[in-house]
Coordinates of C-alpha atoms and ligand atoms in Angstrom, one line a residue:
M855 CA -32.1 -20.9 15.8
G856 CA -28.8 -19.2 15.0
F857 CA -28.0 -17.3 11.8
K858 CA -26.8 -19.2 8.9
T859 CA -23.2 -18.5 7.7
D860 CA -22.6 -17.1 4.2
I861 CA -21.2 -20.6 3.2
Q862 CA -24.3 -22.4 4.5
I863 CA -26.8 -19.9 2.5
A864 CA -24.4 -20.4 -0.6
D865 CA -24.5 -24.3 -0.2
E866 CA -28.3 -24.2 0.1
A867 CA -28.7 -22.2 -3.1
K868 CA -30.6 -23.7 -6.0
M869 CA -28.3 -22.9 -8.7
L870 CA -29.4 -23.0 -12.4
P871 CA -27.1 -24.4 -15.1
I872 CA -25.0 -21.4 -16.3
E873 CA -26.3 -21.7 -19.8
E874 CA -29.8 -20.9 -18.6
V875 CA -28.5 -17.9 -16.6
A876 CA -26.5 -16.9 -19.6
A877 CA -29.5 -17.1 -21.9
K878 CA -31.4 -14.6 -19.8
I879 CA -29.1 -11.8 -21.3
G880 CA -28.9 -13.2 -24.9
F881 CA -26.0 -15.7 -24.8
E882 CA -26.3 -18.9 -26.7
K883 CA -24.6 -22.3 -25.7
D884 CA -21.9 -21.8 -28.4
D885 CA -21.0 -18.3 -26.7
L886 CA -19.9 -20.1 -23.7
E887 CA -16.8 -21.9 -22.7
Q888 CA -17.8 -23.7 -19.5
Y889 CA -15.8 -24.8 -16.4
G890 CA -18.2 -27.3 -15.1
K891 CA -21.9 -26.8 -14.7
Y892 CA -22.0 -23.3 -13.0
K893 CA -19.1 -21.2 -14.4
T894 CA -18.3 -20.1 -17.8
K895 CA -16.0 -17.9 -19.7
I896 CA -17.5 -16.0 -22.8
S897 CA -15.8 -16.6 -26.3
W898 CA -14.3 -13.9 -28.3
D899 CA -16.6 -14.5 -30.9
A900 CA -19.6 -13.8 -28.7
I901 CA -17.7 -10.7 -27.3
K902 CA -17.2 -9.4 -30.7
R903 CA -20.7 -10.1 -31.9
I904 CA -22.3 -8.4 -28.8
E905 CA -20.0 -5.4 -29.1
E906 CA -21.0 -4.8 -32.6
N907 CA -24.7 -5.3 -32.2
S908 CA -25.7 -3.9 -28.9
E909 CA -27.0 -0.9 -27.4
N910 CA -25.7 -0.1 -24.0
G911 CA -27.7 0.0 -20.8
K912 CA -27.3 2.3 -17.8
L913 CA -23.9 2.0 -15.7
I914 CA -24.3 2.1 -11.9
L915 CA -21.2 2.3 -9.7
V916 CA -21.3 1.0 -6.2
S917 CA -18.8 2.8 -3.8
A918 CA -18.7 3.4 -0.1
I919 CA -17.6 5.7 2.7
S920 CA -14.1 5.2 4.1
P921 CA -13.9 1.7 5.3
T922 CA -13.7 0.7 9.0
P923 CA -13.1 -2.5 10.8
A924 CA -17.0 -2.5 11.3
G925 CA -17.6 -3.5 7.6
E926 CA -19.5 -1.8 4.9
G927 CA -20.6 -4.3 2.4
K928 CA -20.2 -3.0 -1.0
S929 CA -20.1 -6.3 -2.7
T930 CA -23.3 -7.4 -0.7
V931 CA -25.2 -4.4 -1.8
S932 CA -23.8 -4.7 -5.5
I933 CA -25.3 -8.1 -5.6
G934 CA -28.4 -7.2 -3.8
L935 CA -29.0 -4.3 -6.1
T936 CA -28.8 -6.3 -9.3
Q937 CA -31.3 -9.0 -7.7
G938 CA -33.5 -6.1 -6.8
L939 CA -33.3 -4.6 -10.1
N940 CA -34.4 -8.0 -11.9
R941 CA -37.0 -8.2 -9.1
I942 CA -38.9 -4.9 -10.2
G943 CA -38.6 -6.1 -13.9
K944 CA -35.5 -4.3 -15.0
K945 CA -32.9 -6.5 -16.9
S946 CA -29.6 -6.3 -14.9
A947 CA -26.2 -7.9 -14.7
V948 CA -23.5 -7.2 -12.2
A949 CA -19.7 -7.0 -12.8
L950 CA -17.5 -7.6 -9.9
R951 CA -13.8 -8.3 -9.1
E952 CA -12.5 -11.8 -8.5
P953 CA -11.4 -12.5 -4.8
S954 CA -7.7 -12.8 -4.1
L955 CA -6.4 -15.7 -1.9
G956 CA -4.7 -13.4 0.3
P957 CA -7.6 -11.8 2.1
V958 CA -9.5 -15.1 2.0
F959 CA -7.0 -16.8 4.4
G960 CA -6.2 -13.5 6.2
V961 CA -8.7 -11.1 8.0
K962 CA -11.4 -10.2 5.5
G963 CA -12.5 -13.9 4.2
G964 CA -14.2 -14.3 0.8
A965 CA -15.5 -11.5 -1.6
A966 CA -18.6 -12.9 -3.0
G967 CA -21.1 -10.9 -1.0
G968 CA -23.1 -11.9 2.1
G969 CA -26.3 -13.4 3.4
Y970 CA -28.9 -13.7 0.8
S971 CA -27.0 -11.3 -1.6
Q972 CA -24.1 -13.6 -2.7
V973 CA -22.6 -15.1 -6.0
V974 CA -22.3 -18.8 -6.4
P975 CA -20.7 -21.0 -6.3
M976 CA -19.0 -19.2 -3.8
E977 CA -16.3 -21.4 -2.6
D978 CA -15.2 -21.8 -6.2
I979 CA -15.2 -18.0 -6.7
N980 CA -13.3 -17.6 -3.5
L981 CA -10.6 -20.2 -4.2
H982 CA -9.3 -21.1 -7.5
F983 CA -12.2 -20.1 -9.7
T984 CA -11.3 -20.1 -13.3
G985 CA -7.6 -20.0 -12.7
D986 CA -7.3 -16.3 -13.8
L987 CA -5.3 -15.3 -10.8
H988 CA -2.8 -18.3 -11.2
A989 CA -2.5 -17.4 -15.0
M990 CA -1.5 -13.8 -14.0
T991 CA 1.0 -15.0 -11.6
A992 CA 2.8 -17.4 -14.0
A993 CA 2.6 -14.4 -16.5
N994 CA 4.3 -12.1 -14.1
N995 CA 6.8 -14.5 -13.1
L996 CA 7.8 -15.7 -16.6
I997 CA 9.0 -11.9 -16.9
S998 CA 11.0 -12.3 -13.9
A999 CA 12.6 -15.5 -15.0
C1000 CA 13.6 -14.0 -18.2
I1001 CA 14.9 -11.0 -16.6
D1002 CA 17.2 -13.0 -14.5
N1003 CA 18.1 -15.4 -17.3
H1004 CA 18.9 -12.5 -19.7
I1005 CA 21.5 -11.0 -17.2
H1006 CA 22.9 -14.6 -16.5
Q1007 CA 23.3 -14.9 -20.4
G1008 CA 25.4 -12.1 -20.8
N1009 CA 23.1 -8.9 -20.4
A1010 CA 23.0 -7.8 -23.8
L1011 CA 20.5 -5.0 -22.8
R1012 CA 22.9 -3.8 -19.9
I1013 CA 20.3 -4.2 -17.4
D1014 CA 21.2 -2.5 -14.1
C1015 CA 20.8 -5.1 -11.4
R1016 CA 20.2 -2.2 -9.0
Q1017 CA 17.5 -0.7 -10.8
I1018 CA 15.1 -3.6 -11.6
T1019 CA 11.7 -2.4 -10.7
W1020 CA 9.8 -5.5 -11.9
K1021 CA 8.8 -7.8 -8.7
R1022 CA 7.9 -11.3 -8.5
V1023 CA 4.3 -12.1 -7.2
I1024 CA 2.4 -14.6 -5.5
D1025 CA -1.3 -14.7 -4.7
M1026 CA -0.9 -15.0 -0.9
N1027 CA -0.4 -12.9 2.1
D1028 CA 3.2 -13.7 2.8
R1029 CA 5.3 -11.2 4.6
S1030 CA 8.4 -13.2 4.4
L1031 CA 8.8 -12.8 0.9
R1032 CA 8.5 -8.9 0.8
N1033 CA 12.2 -8.7 0.6
V1034 CA 14.4 -11.6 -0.6
V1035 CA 17.8 -12.3 -2.1
I1036 CA 17.7 -14.6 -5.2
S1037 CA 20.2 -16.4 -7.2
L1038 CA 22.5 -17.6 -4.4
G1039 CA 24.7 -20.5 -5.0
K1040 CA 27.3 -21.2 -7.7
K1041 CA 28.1 -19.3 -10.9
A1042 CA 25.5 -21.5 -12.7
D1043 CA 22.8 -20.1 -10.5
G1044 CA 22.9 -16.5 -11.7
F1045 CA 23.8 -13.2 -10.3
P1046 CA 22.8 -12.8 -6.7
R1047 CA 20.5 -9.6 -6.2
E1048 CA 17.8 -8.2 -3.9
D1049 CA 14.1 -9.0 -5.0
H1050 CA 10.8 -8.2 -3.8
F1051 CA 7.4 -10.2 -3.9
M1052 CA 3.9 -8.3 -4.2
I1053 CA 0.6 -10.0 -4.0
T1054 CA -0.7 -10.7 -7.5
V1055 CA -3.6 -8.2 -7.3
A1056 CA -1.0 -5.5 -6.9
S1057 CA 0.8 -6.4 -10.1
E1058 CA 0.8 -4.4 -13.4
I1059 CA -0.2 -7.5 -15.1
M1060 CA -3.4 -7.4 -13.3
A1061 CA -4.0 -3.7 -14.1
V1062 CA -3.0 -4.4 -17.5
L1063 CA -5.6 -7.3 -18.1
C1064 CA -8.4 -5.4 -16.5
L1065 CA -7.9 -2.3 -18.8
S1066 CA -7.4 -4.3 -22.1
E1067 CA -10.1 -4.6 -24.5
N1068 CA -8.7 -7.4 -26.6
I1069 CA -5.6 -9.7 -27.2
E1070 CA -4.0 -7.1 -29.4
D1071 CA -4.6 -4.3 -27.0
L1072 CA -3.2 -6.6 -24.2
K1073 CA 0.0 -7.6 -26.1
N1074 CA 0.6 -3.9 -26.8
R1075 CA 0.2 -3.0 -23.1
L1076 CA 2.5 -5.9 -21.9
A1077 CA 5.2 -4.8 -24.6
K1078 CA 5.2 -1.3 -22.8
M1079 CA 5.9 -2.4 -19.4
I1080 CA 8.9 -1.2 -17.8
I1081 CA 11.0 -3.7 -15.9
G1082 CA 13.8 -1.6 -14.9
Y1083 CA 16.4 0.8 -16.2
N1084 CA 19.7 0.0 -17.8
L1085 CA 23.3 1.3 -16.9
D1086 CA 22.5 4.5 -18.8
N1087 CA 19.3 5.0 -16.9
E1088 CA 17.1 4.4 -19.6
P1089 CA 13.7 2.2 -19.3
V1090 CA 14.0 -1.5 -20.2
T1091 CA 10.7 -3.0 -21.4
V1092 CA 9.1 -6.3 -21.9
A1093 CA 9.4 -5.6 -25.6
D1094 CA 13.2 -5.3 -25.2
L1095 CA 13.1 -8.9 -23.8
E1096 CA 11.0 -10.0 -26.6
I1097 CA 8.4 -11.8 -24.5
Q1098 CA 5.3 -10.1 -24.9
G1099 CA 3.7 -12.8 -27.2
A1100 CA 4.4 -15.5 -24.7
V1101 CA 3.3 -13.5 -21.6
A1102 CA 0.0 -12.5 -23.7
M1103 CA -0.3 -16.4 -24.5
L1104 CA -0.3 -17.3 -21.0
L1105 CA -3.1 -14.9 -20.3
K1106 CA -5.4 -15.9 -23.2
D1107 CA -8.2 -17.5 -21.1
A1108 CA -7.7 -15.2 -18.3
L1109 CA -8.6 -12.4 -20.5
K1110 CA -11.9 -13.6 -21.2
P1111 CA -14.6 -12.4 -18.8
N1112 CA -16.2 -15.2 -16.3
M1113 CA -19.8 -15.5 -15.7
V1114 CA -21.6 -17.1 -12.6
Q1115 CA -25.1 -16.5 -11.2
T1116 CA -26.4 -14.5 -7.9
L1117 CA -28.5 -16.5 -5.4
E1118 CA -31.4 -15.3 -7.3
N1119 CA -30.1 -16.8 -10.6
T1120 CA -29.4 -13.5 -12.1
P1121 CA -26.2 -13.2 -14.2
A1122 CA -22.9 -11.9 -12.8
F1123 CA -19.6 -11.2 -14.4
I1124 CA -16.7 -11.6 -12.1
H1125 CA -13.4 -10.7 -13.8
G1126 CA -10.1 -9.1 -12.7
G1127 CA -9.4 -8.1 -9.1
P1128 CA -6.9 -5.2 -8.4
F1129 CA -6.9 -3.8 -4.9
A1130 CA -7.9 -0.3 -4.7
N1131 CA -5.4 1.0 -2.2
I1132 CA -2.4 -0.2 -4.1
A1133 CA -3.7 -0.7 -7.6
H1134 CA -6.8 0.8 -9.4
G1135 CA -9.5 -1.2 -7.7
C1136 CA -11.9 -2.0 -10.4
N1137 CA -12.9 -5.2 -12.2
S1138 CA -12.1 -5.6 -16.1
I1139 CA -13.3 -3.2 -18.8
L1140 CA -14.3 -6.1 -20.8
A1141 CA -16.7 -7.4 -18.1
T1142 CA -18.2 -4.2 -17.4
K1143 CA -18.8 -3.5 -21.2
L1144 CA -20.4 -7.0 -21.5
A1145 CA -22.7 -6.3 -18.6
L1146 CA -23.6 -3.1 -20.2
A1147 CA -24.3 -4.4 -23.7
T1148 CA -26.3 -7.2 -22.4
S1149 CA -28.4 -5.6 -19.7
D1150 CA -30.5 -2.4 -19.2
Y1151 CA -28.7 -1.8 -15.9
A1152 CA -25.1 -2.8 -15.2
V1153 CA -24.0 -2.6 -11.7
T1154 CA -20.4 -2.6 -10.9
E1155 CA -18.3 -2.0 -7.9
A1156 CA -14.9 -0.3 -6.9
G1157 CA -12.8 -1.0 -4.1
F1158 CA -12.7 0.6 -0.5
G1159 CA -14.1 4.3 -0.1
A1160 CA -15.0 6.6 -2.9
D1161 CA -11.6 8.6 -2.5
L1162 CA -9.8 5.5 -3.8
G1163 CA -11.9 3.2 -5.9
A1164 CA -14.5 5.6 -7.2
E1165 CA -11.9 8.3 -8.0
K1166 CA -10.0 5.6 -9.9
F1167 CA -12.9 4.2 -11.6
M1168 CA -13.9 7.7 -12.9
D1169 CA -10.3 9.0 -13.7
I1170 CA -8.8 5.8 -15.0
K1171 CA -11.2 3.2 -16.0
C1172 CA -14.1 5.4 -17.4
R1173 CA -11.6 7.8 -19.2
M1174 CA -9.7 5.0 -20.8
A1175 CA -12.7 2.9 -21.8
G1176 CA -15.0 5.8 -22.7
L1177 CA -17.6 4.8 -20.1
S1178 CA -19.9 7.3 -18.5
P1179 CA -21.6 6.4 -15.4
D1180 CA -25.1 7.3 -14.9
A1181 CA -25.4 7.0 -11.0
V1182 CA -23.2 6.2 -8.0
V1183 CA -24.4 4.3 -5.0
I1184 CA -22.5 5.0 -1.8
V1185 CA -22.7 2.2 0.8
A1186 CA -22.5 3.1 4.5
T1187 CA -23.5 1.5 7.7
I1188 CA -24.7 2.9 10.9
K1189 CA -21.9 1.1 12.8
A1190 CA -19.2 2.4 10.6
L1191 CA -20.6 6.0 10.7
K1192 CA -20.5 5.9 14.4
M1193 CA -16.8 4.5 14.3
H1194 CA -16.1 7.7 12.2
G1195 CA -17.8 9.7 15.0
G1196 CA -15.2 8.2 17.4
V1197 CA -17.0 5.2 19.0
D1198 CA -14.9 2.2 20.0
K1199 CA -15.4 -0.9 18.2
K1200 CA -16.6 -2.6 21.3
E1201 CA -19.4 -0.1 21.9
L1202 CA -21.0 -0.3 18.3
K1203 CA -24.0 -2.0 19.5
T1204 CA -25.1 0.7 21.8
E1205 CA -27.4 3.4 20.2
N1206 CA -25.4 6.6 19.6
V1207 CA -27.2 9.2 17.6
E1208 CA -24.6 12.0 18.6
A1209 CA -21.6 9.9 17.2
L1210 CA -23.5 9.1 14.2
E1211 CA -24.2 12.7 13.3
K1212 CA -20.4 13.4 13.8
G1213 CA -19.4 10.7 11.7
F1214 CA -21.9 11.7 8.9
A1215 CA -19.1 14.1 8.0
N1216 CA -17.1 11.3 6.3
L1217 CA -20.2 10.2 4.2
R1218 CA -20.9 13.8 3.3
R1219 CA -17.5 14.4 2.0
H1220 CA -17.8 11.4 -0.2
V1221 CA -21.1 12.5 -1.6
E1222 CA -20.0 16.0 -2.3
N1223 CA -16.9 14.5 -4.0
I1224 CA -19.0 12.3 -6.3
K1225 CA -20.9 15.4 -7.5
K1226 CA -17.5 16.7 -8.9
F1227 CA -17.6 14.0 -11.3
G1228 CA -20.8 15.2 -12.7
V1229 CA -22.7 11.9 -11.6
P1230 CA -25.6 11.8 -9.1
A1231 CA -25.4 9.7 -6.0
I1232 CA -27.7 7.9 -3.7
I1233 CA -26.9 6.6 -0.2
A1234 CA -27.5 3.0 0.6
I1235 CA -27.6 2.0 4.2
N1236 CA -26.7 -1.6 4.5
R1237 CA -28.8 -2.6 7.4
F1238 CA -27.4 -4.4 10.3
A1239 CA -29.6 -6.3 13.0
D1240 CA -28.7 -3.8 15.8
D1241 CA -29.4 -0.5 13.9
T1242 CA -31.9 1.5 16.0
E1243 CA -35.1 3.4 14.7
A1244 CA -33.5 6.6 16.2
E1245 CA -30.4 6.1 14.4
I1246 CA -32.1 5.5 11.2
A1247 CA -34.1 8.5 11.6
K1248 CA -31.4 10.8 12.3
L1249 CA -29.7 9.5 9.2
E1250 CA -32.7 10.1 6.9
E1251 CA -32.7 13.8 8.4
L1252 CA -29.1 14.4 7.6
C1253 CA -29.5 13.1 4.3
K1254 CA -32.5 15.1 3.5
E1255 CA -30.5 18.4 4.7
L1256 CA -27.7 17.3 2.1
G1257 CA -30.3 16.8 -0.6
V1258 CA -29.2 13.3 -1.4
R1259 CA -31.6 10.2 -1.8
I1260 CA -31.2 7.5 0.8
S1261 CA -32.3 3.9 0.9
L1262 CA -32.3 1.3 3.7
C1263 CA -31.1 -1.9 2.3
E1264 CA -32.0 -5.1 3.7
C1265 CA -30.5 -7.2 1.0
F1266 CA -28.3 -9.2 3.4
A1267 CA -31.2 -10.4 5.4
K1268 CA -33.8 -10.5 2.4
G1269 CA -31.8 -10.9 -0.8
G1270 CA -33.3 -8.8 -3.7
E1271 CA -36.4 -8.1 -2.0
G1272 CA -34.5 -6.1 0.7
A1273 CA -33.1 -4.0 -2.3
E1274 CA -36.4 -3.2 -4.3
D1275 CA -36.5 0.4 -2.9
L1276 CA -32.9 1.0 -3.6
A1277 CA -33.6 -0.6 -7.1
K1278 CA -36.5 1.7 -7.6
Q1279 CA -34.7 4.9 -6.4
V1280 CA -31.7 4.2 -8.6
V1281 CA -34.0 3.9 -11.6
E1282 CA -35.6 7.1 -10.7
L1283 CA -32.4 9.1 -10.2
I1284 CA -31.1 7.8 -13.6
D1285 CA -34.3 8.8 -15.2
E1286 CA -34.0 12.3 -13.8
G1287 CA -31.3 12.5 -16.5
K1288 CA -28.9 14.5 -14.4
A1289 CA -25.5 12.6 -15.2
D1290 CA -23.0 14.5 -17.2
F1291 CA -19.6 12.6 -16.5
K1292 CA -16.2 14.4 -16.6
P1293 CA -13.1 13.1 -15.2
L1294 CA -11.5 15.3 -12.1
Y1295 CA -8.4 16.5 -13.9
D1296 CA -6.7 17.1 -17.4
V1297 CA -4.3 14.1 -18.1
N1298 CA -2.0 16.7 -19.9
A1299 CA -1.5 18.8 -16.8
S1300 CA 1.9 18.1 -14.8
I1301 CA 2.1 15.3 -12.4
V1302 CA 2.3 17.5 -9.5
D1303 CA -0.7 19.5 -10.5
K1304 CA -2.8 16.3 -11.0
V1305 CA -1.8 14.9 -7.7
N1306 CA -2.7 18.2 -6.0
T1307 CA -6.1 18.3 -7.5
I1308 CA -6.8 14.8 -6.1
V1309 CA -5.5 15.8 -2.7
K1310 CA -7.4 19.1 -2.6
E1311 CA -10.7 18.1 -4.3
I1312 CA -11.1 14.6 -3.0
Y1313 CA -9.0 14.2 0.3
R1314 CA -9.5 17.8 1.0
G1315 CA -6.0 18.2 2.3
R1316 CA -3.8 21.4 2.0
E1317 CA -1.1 19.9 -0.7
A1318 CA 0.9 16.9 -1.8
K1319 CA 4.4 17.2 -0.5
F1320 CA 6.8 15.3 -2.6
T1321 CA 10.1 13.8 -1.1
K1322 CA 13.3 14.6 -2.9
A1323 CA 13.3 11.0 -4.4
A1324 CA 9.8 11.2 -5.5
M1325 CA 10.4 14.6 -7.2
N1326 CA 13.5 13.1 -9.0
Q1327 CA 11.1 10.3 -10.2
V1328 CA 8.7 13.1 -11.7
K1329 CA 11.5 14.8 -13.3
K1330 CA 12.6 11.5 -14.9
L1331 CA 8.9 10.6 -16.2
E1332 CA 8.8 14.2 -17.5
E1333 CA 12.0 13.7 -19.5
I1334 CA 11.0 10.3 -21.0
G1335 CA 7.7 11.8 -21.8
L1336 CA 5.6 9.4 -19.6
D1337 CA 3.9 12.2 -17.7
K1338 CA 0.6 12.7 -19.5
L1339 CA -1.1 9.8 -17.9
P1340 CA -3.9 9.5 -15.2
I1341 CA -2.7 9.1 -11.6
C1342 CA -3.2 5.9 -9.5
V1343 CA -2.7 7.0 -5.9
A1344 CA -1.6 4.1 -3.4
K1345 CA -3.0 5.2 -0.2
T1346 CA -4.3 3.7 3.1
Q1347 CA -8.0 3.0 2.6
F1348 CA -8.9 3.9 6.2
S1349 CA -8.6 7.6 6.0
F1350 CA -8.7 10.6 3.7
T1351 CA -5.2 11.3 4.9
D1352 CA -2.1 9.1 4.6
D1353 CA -2.4 8.1 8.3
Q1354 CA -4.8 5.4 8.8
K1355 CA -5.7 6.2 12.3
I1356 CA -7.5 9.5 11.5
M1357 CA -11.1 8.7 10.8
G1358 CA -14.1 11.0 10.1
A1359 CA -13.5 14.1 7.8
P1360 CA -10.2 15.5 8.8
T1361 CA -8.9 18.8 7.5
D1362 CA -5.5 20.7 7.7
F1363 CA -3.2 17.8 6.8
D1364 CA -0.6 17.3 3.8
I1365 CA -0.1 14.1 2.0
E1366 CA 3.4 12.9 1.8
I1367 CA 4.3 11.6 -1.7
Q1368 CA 7.4 8.9 -1.2
D1369 CA 7.4 7.4 -4.7
V1370 CA 6.4 8.1 -8.2
R1371 CA 6.7 5.3 -10.8
V1372 CA 5.0 4.6 -14.2
S1373 CA 3.1 1.6 -15.1
A1374 CA 3.5 2.1 -18.8
G1375 CA 1.4 -0.9 -19.8
A1376 CA -1.5 0.0 -17.7
G1377 CA -1.1 3.6 -18.8
F1378 CA -1.2 5.3 -15.5
I1379 CA 1.4 6.9 -12.8
V1380 CA 1.4 5.1 -9.5
V1381 CA 1.8 7.8 -6.9
Q1382 CA 2.8 6.2 -3.4
T1383 CA 2.0 7.7 -0.1
S1384 CA 3.9 6.8 2.9
N1385 CA 3.5 3.5 4.6
I1386 CA 1.8 1.5 1.9
M1387 CA 2.3 -2.1 1.5
V1388 CA 2.2 -4.3 -1.8
M1389 CA 2.5 -7.5 0.1
P1390 CA 0.2 -7.8 3.0
G1391 CA 0.8 -10.2 6.0
L1392 CA -1.3 -12.7 7.9
P1393 CA -2.7 -11.8 11.3
K1394 CA -1.7 -13.6 14.6
V1395 CA -4.8 -16.0 14.1
P1396 CA -5.6 -16.1 10.2
A1397 CA -9.0 -17.1 8.9
A1398 CA -7.2 -20.2 7.6
N1399 CA -7.1 -21.8 11.1
K1400 CA -11.0 -22.0 11.1
M1401 CA -11.4 -23.5 7.6
D1402 CA -12.0 -27.3 6.9
I1403 CA -13.4 -29.7 4.2
D1404 CA -14.9 -33.2 5.0
N1405 CA -14.6 -36.5 3.0
N1406 CA -17.9 -35.3 1.0
G1407 CA -16.2 -32.1 -0.1
V1408 CA -18.3 -30.0 2.2
I1409 CA -16.3 -26.8 3.3
T1410 CA -16.8 -24.9 6.5
G1411 CA -15.2 -21.6 7.9
L1412 CA -15.1 -19.9 4.7
F1413 CA -16.9 -16.6 4.9
Ligands
LIG614 P1 -17.1 -5.0 1.0 O1 -17.4 -5.2 -0.4 O2 -17.3 -3.4 1.3 O3 -15.7 -5.3 1.2 P2 -18.6 -7.1 1.7 O4 -19.8 -7.0 0.8 O5 -17.8 -8.2 1.1 O6 -17.9 -5.8 1.9 O7 -19.1 -7.6 3.1 C1 -18.1 -7.9 4.2 C2 -18.8 -8.8 4.9 O8 -19.6 -8.3 5.8 C3 -19.1 -10.2 4.5 O9 -18.7 -11.2 5.1 C4 -20.8 -10.1 4.5 O10 -21.3 -11.4 4.9 C5 -20.7 -9.1 5.9 N1 -22.1 -8.3 5.9 C6 -22.4 -7.3 4.7 N2 -23.6 -6.8 5.2 C7 -24.0 -7.3 6.3 C8 -25.3 -7.0 7.0 N3 -26.2 -6.3 6.6 N4 -25.3 -7.7 8.2 C9 -24.3 -8.6 8.6 N5 -23.3 -8.9 8.0 C10 -22.9 -8.2 6.5

């Protein structure tokens, strides 16, 4: 008998009506705005009531080593851990990001966990879900339409067409839209100009939605977003276009957290989905706060490796929301560690203790980094069928030397049962009471100093080298007083360096900074290293080619 695919396991799930799942953490029927039987949004009245009356539980972040093509499994372990915590009698909810259609049809596939640690209904979550990403796409493109219309109608704001930084978006991997010319045609068709598309999850709208605490906060942030510069080089904002109300209105439902369930019928909030390499990589503050207020252990996840997702979780999300994490789970796989130790992807099934030991340097660095935020870490080894006893023993020995807890997690194969040890150890770690969260840098330091702190302390490079153009941007932000904000580095996820081919734990490198710009609404400064793309492309054979749906609505090939 072959292994069941993720979609087969998800299809066989015995889902409970969502109101029964929500009731487990104190929601009443009237609190829910349901999208069918198994998906719901949470009403504003419920959010306010819960915020005012609840005591917060403990906050657990799930992060990982630098990703490799061998795969890590952060979402799988996050879901497994929340299932495991519930199994050992601890009330737990998980708060995850919403998948983007780009990766679903590209290489990665869906993002709803895997094996017996999934959130369901997985096909809905991976496709249109409750329409949040579509609403964000519309909101973003309303701004674009208003910019070009404003110019067409006489350009009272004197927007400089050569300095429009606001880009159109679509939630799809579509390289042909990276660079486009718009408004071709006759006089009535507007002024032709170069424009660009990003994937929706890279947009400032996505970041703003994830960082807003209510509609008023959302509107204030939208108003501050800079769409470009005028002929005097001064910033032009959404408030100047007088459309923050309309944009906020388009996002009125998208801002409310969604709830679904895990395969073991425990509550899962899934809301907001910025990528962690080109954006801040965390689910919404609203969803995380709801999970914290309604459960004893809230499990949340940040994208890619701990150098990107976890750093931004701590320095952007926790700082802004006043959150303080109690523990970090760092997910690794033996296969991925062997790749970091130099093993070719084709050779990963062969036992190789030596390469594992070498690749452990990547994991060690992430563990040391997490300690710099004052939060204790535990390693979760996401077990794969071909991991050998000798490799596992070596890893346990290395972790012991490093003084960090380790748990073998079999939640992919066994669901919550396979994560019971991890759950127990996480509870013990939190009970030790060692967490004393502090962000890495002072936001009031200069941009150059803040970036250098991240480069030296987290990536362990020599220094950040700013190009002339990037340095000019730094000066501009200092002049307009928008430099005292946290930093959101856009960097390859595959390496501590800005070169995706350098794996492991490299030293003696600089990080080149090519562009610096402010996301004034989100409230952070985006610092872009070389070669980073805000609109991915599809591979030669996209995942889309293997997908199908039959006349009964049964889906295959979604993973
Ligand atoms: P991440 O959140 O780190 O991107 P995911 O949890 O989404 O990773 O997992 C990526 C893929 O790997 C999923 O398709 C999942 O089914 C698969 N996967 C995860 N853990 C295992 C495992 N232990 N064995 C086999 N496949 C796994």
